[in-house]
PDB file of C-alpha atoms in Angstrom:
ATOM      1  CA  MET A  12     -43.991   6.492 -36.066  1.00 46.00           C
ATOM      2  CA  ASP A  13     -41.173   8.398 -34.787  1.00 52.00           C
ATOM      3  CA  SER A  14     -41.793  11.384 -37.629  1.00 69.00           C
ATOM      4  CA  ALA A  15     -39.653  14.421 -36.763  1.00 83.00           C
ATOM      5  CA  PRO A  16     -41.950  17.554 -36.118  1.00 92.00           C
ATOM      6  CA  VAL A  17     -42.110  19.856 -39.215  1.00 94.00           C
ATOM      7  CA  SER A  18     -43.079  23.582 -39.427  1.00 95.00           C
ATOM      8  CA  PHE A  19     -43.717  25.647 -42.486  1.00 96.00           C
ATOM      9  CA  ARG A  20     -44.536  29.710 -42.575  1.00 96.00           C
ATOM     10  CA  PRO A  21     -45.433  31.538 -46.118  1.00 95.00           C
ATOM     11  CA  GLN A  22     -42.114  32.720 -47.764  1.00 94.00           C
ATOM     12  CA  ARG A  23     -43.100  35.365 -49.927  1.00 94.00           C
ATOM     13  CA  ALA A  24     -45.770  36.830 -47.983  1.00 93.00           C
ATOM     14  CA  ARG A  25     -43.398  37.470 -45.469  1.00 94.00           C
ATOM     15  CA  LYS A  26     -41.312  38.897 -47.355  1.00 95.00           C
ATOM     16  CA  VAL A  27     -44.016  41.339 -48.697  1.00 96.00           C
ATOM     17  CA  ALA A  28     -45.328  42.350 -45.077  1.00 96.00           C
ATOM     18  CA  ILE A  29     -42.351  43.233 -43.759  1.00 97.00           C
ATOM     19  CA  GLY A  30     -41.267  45.443 -46.642  1.00 98.00           C
ATOM     20  CA  ALA A  31     -45.116  46.833 -46.726  1.00 98.00           C
ATOM     21  CA  ALA A  32     -44.907  47.624 -43.109  1.00 98.00           C
ATOM     22  CA  ILE A  33     -41.660  49.243 -43.080  1.00 98.00           C
ATOM     23  CA  ALA A  34     -42.709  51.596 -46.092  1.00 98.00           C
ATOM     24  CA  VAL A  35     -45.936  52.580 -44.191  1.00 98.00           C
ATOM     25  CA  VAL A  36     -43.925  53.609 -41.353  1.00 98.00           C
ATOM     26  CA  VAL A  37     -41.681  55.500 -43.479  1.00 97.00           C
ATOM     27  CA  VAL A  38     -44.590  57.422 -45.433  1.00 97.00           C
ATOM     28  CA  PHE A  39     -46.372  58.308 -42.234  1.00 96.00           C
ATOM     29  CA  THR A  40     -43.428  59.562 -40.811  1.00 95.00           C
ATOM     30  CA  ALA A  41     -42.286  61.701 -43.816  1.00 94.00           C
ATOM     31  CA  VAL A  42     -46.156  62.833 -43.921  1.00 92.00           C
ATOM     32  CA  SER A  43     -46.422  63.843 -40.438  1.00 91.00           C
ATOM     33  CA  PHE A  44     -42.876  66.105 -40.837  1.00 89.00           C
ATOM     34  CA  GLY A  45     -44.802  68.071 -43.536  1.00 85.00           C
ATOM     35  CA  LEU A  46     -47.636  68.695 -41.105  1.00 82.00           C
ATOM     36  CA  THR A  47     -46.753  72.259 -40.351  1.00 79.00           C
ATOM     37  CA  GLY A  48     -48.188  75.577 -40.471  1.00 73.00           C
ATOM     38  CA  SER A  49     -51.966  76.243 -40.408  1.00 72.00           C
ATOM     39  CA  THR A  50     -54.560  73.573 -41.401  1.00 68.00           C
ATOM     40  CA  GLY A  51     -56.143  75.836 -44.364  1.00 67.00           C
ATOM     41  CA  ASP A  52     -56.270  79.105 -45.900  1.00 66.00           C
ATOM     42  CA  SER A  53     -59.420  80.535 -43.795  1.00 64.00           C
ATOM     43  CA  THR A  54     -58.556  78.732 -40.482  1.00 67.00           C
ATOM     44  CA  THR A  55     -56.261  79.785 -37.425  1.00 69.00           C
ATOM     45  CA  ALA A  56     -55.581  76.252 -36.775  1.00 72.00           C
ATOM     46  CA  VAL A  57     -52.050  75.082 -36.996  1.00 75.00           C
ATOM     47  CA  PHE A  58     -50.900  71.597 -36.548  1.00 78.00           C
ATOM     48  CA  GLN A  59     -49.112  70.725 -33.435  1.00 83.00           C
ATOM     49  CA  ARG A  60     -46.234  68.543 -32.448  1.00 87.00           C
ATOM     50  CA  GLY A  61     -49.575  66.202 -31.075  1.00 88.00           C
ATOM     51  CA  ASP A  62     -50.666  66.166 -34.542  1.00 87.00           C
ATOM     52  CA  GLN A  63     -47.125  64.846 -35.881  1.00 90.00           C
ATOM     53  CA  THR A  64     -47.127  62.553 -33.385  1.00 93.00           C
ATOM     54  CA  ALA A  65     -50.429  60.846 -33.991  1.00 94.00           C
ATOM     55  CA  MET A  66     -49.710  60.567 -37.868  1.00 94.00           C
ATOM     56  CA  ILE A  67     -46.630  58.508 -36.912  1.00 95.00           C
ATOM     57  CA  GLY A  68     -48.700  56.393 -34.335  1.00 96.00           C
ATOM     58  CA  LEU A  69     -51.381  55.828 -37.132  1.00 97.00           C
ATOM     59  CA  GLY A  70     -48.570  54.536 -39.236  1.00 97.00           C
ATOM     60  CA  ILE A  71     -47.174  52.454 -36.673  1.00 98.00           C
ATOM     61  CA  ALA A  72     -50.594  50.969 -35.861  1.00 98.00           C
ATOM     62  CA  PHE A  73     -51.415  50.311 -39.751  1.00 98.00           C
ATOM     63  CA  ALA A  74     -47.665  48.319 -39.821  1.00 98.00           C
ATOM     64  CA  ALA A  75     -48.733  46.014 -37.237  1.00 97.00           C
ATOM     65  CA  GLY A  76     -52.187  45.402 -38.844  1.00 96.00           C
ATOM     66  CA  ILE A  77     -49.834  44.479 -41.778  1.00 96.00           C
ATOM     67  CA  LEU A  78     -47.625  42.425 -39.466  1.00 96.00           C
ATOM     68  CA  LEU A  79     -50.651  39.899 -38.816  1.00 94.00           C
ATOM     69  CA  PHE A  80     -49.743  38.298 -41.992  1.00 93.00           C
ATOM     70  CA  LEU A  81     -46.703  37.258 -40.420  1.00 94.00           C
ATOM     71  CA  ARG A  82     -48.769  34.995 -38.196  1.00 95.00           C
ATOM     72  CA  PRO A  83     -49.749  31.849 -40.667  1.00 96.00           C
ATOM     73  CA  ARG A  84     -47.936  28.725 -39.557  1.00 96.00           C
ATOM     74  CA  VAL A  85     -48.215  25.078 -39.728  1.00 97.00           C
ATOM     75  CA  GLU A  86     -46.680  22.643 -37.459  1.00 97.00           C
ATOM     76  CA  ALA A  87     -46.987  18.573 -37.538  1.00 96.00           C
ATOM     77  CA  ASP A  88     -45.700  15.936 -35.677  1.00 95.00           C
ATOM     78  CA  ALA A  89     -47.089  12.139 -35.033  1.00 92.00           C
ATOM     79  CA  ALA A  90     -49.657  13.348 -32.933  1.00 93.00           C
ATOM     80  CA  GLY A  91     -51.285  15.831 -35.093  1.00 95.00           C
ATOM     81  CA  ILE A  92     -51.286  19.045 -36.915  1.00 97.00           C
ATOM     82  CA  ARG A  93     -51.695  22.449 -35.773  1.00 97.00           C
ATOM     83  CA  ILE A  94     -52.538  25.095 -38.201  1.00 97.00           C
ATOM     84  CA  ARG A  95     -52.763  28.751 -37.365  1.00 97.00           C
ATOM     85  CA  ASN A  96     -53.790  31.453 -39.877  1.00 95.00           C
ATOM     86  CA  VAL A  97     -54.153  35.146 -39.911  1.00 93.00           C
ATOM     87  CA  ILE A  98     -57.145  34.587 -37.938  1.00 92.00           C
ATOM     88  CA  GLY A  99     -57.744  31.634 -35.684  1.00 92.00           C
ATOM     89  CA  SER A 100     -56.137  28.305 -35.383  1.00 95.00           C
ATOM     90  CA  TYR A 101     -57.097  24.607 -35.190  1.00 96.00           C
ATOM     91  CA  ASP A 102     -55.048  21.760 -33.166  1.00 97.00           C
ATOM     92  CA  LEU A 103     -56.120  18.647 -34.978  1.00 96.00           C
ATOM     93  CA  PRO A 104     -55.186  15.141 -34.300  1.00 96.00           C
ATOM     94  CA  TRP A 105     -54.585  13.182 -37.389  1.00 95.00           C
ATOM     95  CA  GLU A 106     -57.512  10.909 -36.768  1.00 95.00           C
ATOM     96  CA  VAL A 107     -60.036  13.791 -37.720  1.00 96.00           C
ATOM     97  CA  VAL A 108     -57.862  14.538 -40.771  1.00 96.00           C
ATOM     98  CA  ARG A 109     -58.777  12.574 -44.002  1.00 96.00           C
ATOM     99  CA  ALA A 110     -56.417  14.321 -46.498  1.00 96.00           C
ATOM    100  CA  ILE A 111     -54.066  17.083 -47.174  1.00 96.00           C
ATOM    101  CA  ARG A 112     -54.936  18.862 -50.442  1.00 95.00           C
ATOM    102  CA  PHE A 113     -53.298  21.496 -52.942  1.00 94.00           C
ATOM    103  CA  ASP A 114     -55.420  21.554 -55.520  1.00 90.00           C
ATOM    104  CA  GLY A 115     -54.964  23.120 -59.073  1.00 88.00           C
ATOM    105  CA  GLY A 116     -56.544  26.638 -59.182  1.00 90.00           C
ATOM    106  CA  VAL A 117     -56.702  27.465 -55.423  1.00 93.00           C
ATOM    107  CA  SER A 118     -53.936  29.825 -53.719  1.00 94.00           C
ATOM    108  CA  PHE A 119     -53.623  27.816 -50.433  1.00 96.00           C
ATOM    109  CA  ALA A 120     -53.227  24.154 -49.336  1.00 96.00           C
ATOM    110  CA  SER A 121     -56.009  22.851 -47.222  1.00 96.00           C
ATOM    111  CA  ALA A 122     -56.577  19.833 -44.590  1.00 96.00           C
ATOM    112  CA  GLU A 123     -59.674  18.044 -45.567  1.00 96.00           C
ATOM    113  CA  LEU A 124     -61.466  16.577 -42.553  1.00 96.00           C
ATOM    114  CA  HIS A 125     -63.357  13.306 -42.411  1.00 94.00           C
ATOM    115  CA  ASP A 126     -66.553  15.345 -41.587  1.00 94.00           C
ATOM    116  CA  ASP A 127     -65.898  16.823 -45.063  1.00 91.00           C
ATOM    117  CA  GLU A 128     -64.757  20.096 -43.311  1.00 95.00           C
ATOM    118  CA  LEU A 129     -61.779  21.834 -45.318  1.00 95.00           C
ATOM    119  CA  ILE A 130     -59.528  24.328 -43.406  1.00 96.00           C
ATOM    120  CA  THR A 131     -57.331  26.502 -45.375  1.00 95.00           C
ATOM    121  CA  ILE A 132     -53.751  26.001 -44.640  1.00 96.00           C
ATOM    122  CA  VAL A 133     -52.535  30.042 -45.415  1.00 95.00           C
ATOM    123  CA  ALA A 134     -49.156  29.154 -44.435  1.00 95.00           C
ATOM    124  CA  LEU A 135     -48.710  27.061 -47.602  1.00 96.00           C
ATOM    125  CA  GLN A 136     -49.587  29.302 -50.842  1.00 95.00           C
ATOM    126  CA  VAL A 137     -49.119  28.632 -54.324  1.00 95.00           C
ATOM    127  CA  VAL A 138     -46.611  31.554 -54.828  1.00 95.00           C
ATOM    128  CA  ASP A 139     -44.047  29.847 -52.751  1.00 94.00           C
ATOM    129  CA  LYS A 140     -43.842  27.061 -55.504  1.00 92.00           C
ATOM    130  CA  GLU A 141     -41.580  24.297 -54.396  1.00 96.00           C
ATOM    131  CA  TYR A 142     -41.372  25.012 -51.309  1.00 96.00           C
ATOM    132  CA  ALA A 143     -45.154  24.679 -50.579  1.00 95.00           C
ATOM    133  CA  LEU A 144     -45.024  21.270 -52.323  1.00 95.00           C
ATOM    134  CA  GLY A 145     -42.404  20.199 -50.279  1.00 95.00           C
ATOM    135  CA  ALA A 146     -44.106  21.058 -47.243  1.00 96.00           C
ATOM    136  CA  VAL A 147     -47.452  19.473 -48.656  1.00 96.00           C
ATOM    137  CA  ARG A 148     -45.573  16.078 -49.083  1.00 96.00           C
ATOM    138  CA  SER A 149     -44.431  16.291 -45.564  1.00 95.00           C
ATOM    139  CA  LEU A 150     -47.603  16.732 -44.384  1.00 96.00           C
ATOM    140  CA  ARG A 151     -48.844  14.053 -46.421  1.00 96.00           C
ATOM    141  CA  ALA A 152     -46.093  11.668 -45.472  1.00 94.00           C
ATOM    142  CA  LEU A 153     -46.903  12.287 -41.698  1.00 95.00           C
ATOM    143  CA  LEU A 154     -50.672  11.492 -42.358  1.00 95.00           C
ATOM    144  CA  ALA A 155     -49.756   8.118 -44.231  1.00 94.00           C
ATOM    145  CA  ALA A 156     -47.478   7.302 -41.595  1.00 93.00           C
ATOM    146  CA  HIS A 157     -50.360   7.797 -38.731  1.00 92.00           C
ATOM    147  CA  GLN A 158     -52.907   5.992 -41.236  1.00 91.00           C
ATOM    148  CA  ALA A 159     -50.215   2.897 -41.557  1.00 90.00           C
ATOM    149  CA  ALA A 160     -50.014   2.633 -37.822  1.00 87.00           C
ATOM    150  CA  ALA A 161     -54.003   3.082 -37.075  1.00 84.00           C
ATOM    151  CA  ALA A 162     -54.455   0.341 -39.755  1.00 80.00           C
ATOM    152  CA  VAL A 163     -52.266  -2.310 -38.061  1.00 72.00           C
ATOM    153  CA  PRO A 164     -54.098  -5.042 -36.087  1.00 68.00           C
ATOM    154  CA  ALA A 165     -53.882  -5.412 -32.522  1.00 57.00           C
ATOM    155  CA  GLU A 166     -51.183  -7.423 -30.659  1.00 60.00           C
ATOM    156  CA  PRO A 167     -50.767 -11.111 -31.689  1.00 57.00           C
ATOM    157  CA  ALA A 168     -51.197 -12.123 -28.000  1.00 53.00           C
ATOM    158  CA  ALA A 169     -54.703 -10.917 -27.642  1.00 51.00           C
ATOM    159  CA  ALA A 170     -55.577 -13.016 -30.906  1.00 51.00           C
ATOM    160  CA  GLU A 171     -54.034 -16.053 -29.238  1.00 55.00           C
ATOM    161  CA  GLN A 172     -55.901 -15.428 -26.122  1.00 56.00           C
ATOM    162  CA  ALA A 173     -59.466 -15.471 -27.884  1.00 53.00           C
ATOM    163  CA  PRO A 174     -59.470 -19.425 -28.929  1.00 55.00           C
ATOM    164  CA  ALA A 175     -58.228 -20.600 -25.536  1.00 52.00           C
ATOM    165  CA  GLU A 176     -61.187 -18.721 -23.831  1.00 52.00           C
ATOM    166  CA  GLN A 177     -63.802 -20.498 -26.078  1.00 51.00           C
ATOM    167  CA  ALA A 178     -62.406 -24.226 -24.941  1.00 46.00           C
TER     168      ALA A 178
END
C-alpha cells in the first residue's frame, strides 16, 4: 500500500476567483480616483485623499474575501485524506471513510463516512469535468488499496501458534 500522495484543487473556480479579485481591485481603484470635489450640492464637505485611500482599501478587502475561494484542496495518501474547504477542514484516516462519492446532479464530490456523515469536497467540482473525475478515481483507488490491506488476514505465524498452544 505504498501509494503516492495526491493533491487536487479546483481549476475553473481558481481562474474565476483570481479574475474577479483583480477586477474588484481595479474597479474600486478607478472609483477612488473619481472621488474628488464636493460630496453633494448642498454640503460643504469634500472628498479627501483619505476617502480615496479607504475606497482602494475596501477593494483590497473585498478581493481578499474573494480569494478565500482559492483555499479548497484535497490531499490524500496511504494514511488518509485531508479535505480543506472554503470554511473548515478535515483530516480523516481511511478507516472512517466508507466511500468517495460524485453523484449525478450534485456540484461537488463528497466523502461518505461510516457514521453516515457526508463531507463535501469543494476542491472537486463538476465544472472541472475530466479533472474532477480523474481526482475522484485517484481517491477511490487509495481508499480501495487501504480497504484491501485492512481485509488481509493476520500473519500466518500467529495462526500456526494457536493449535500448538491447545495441545
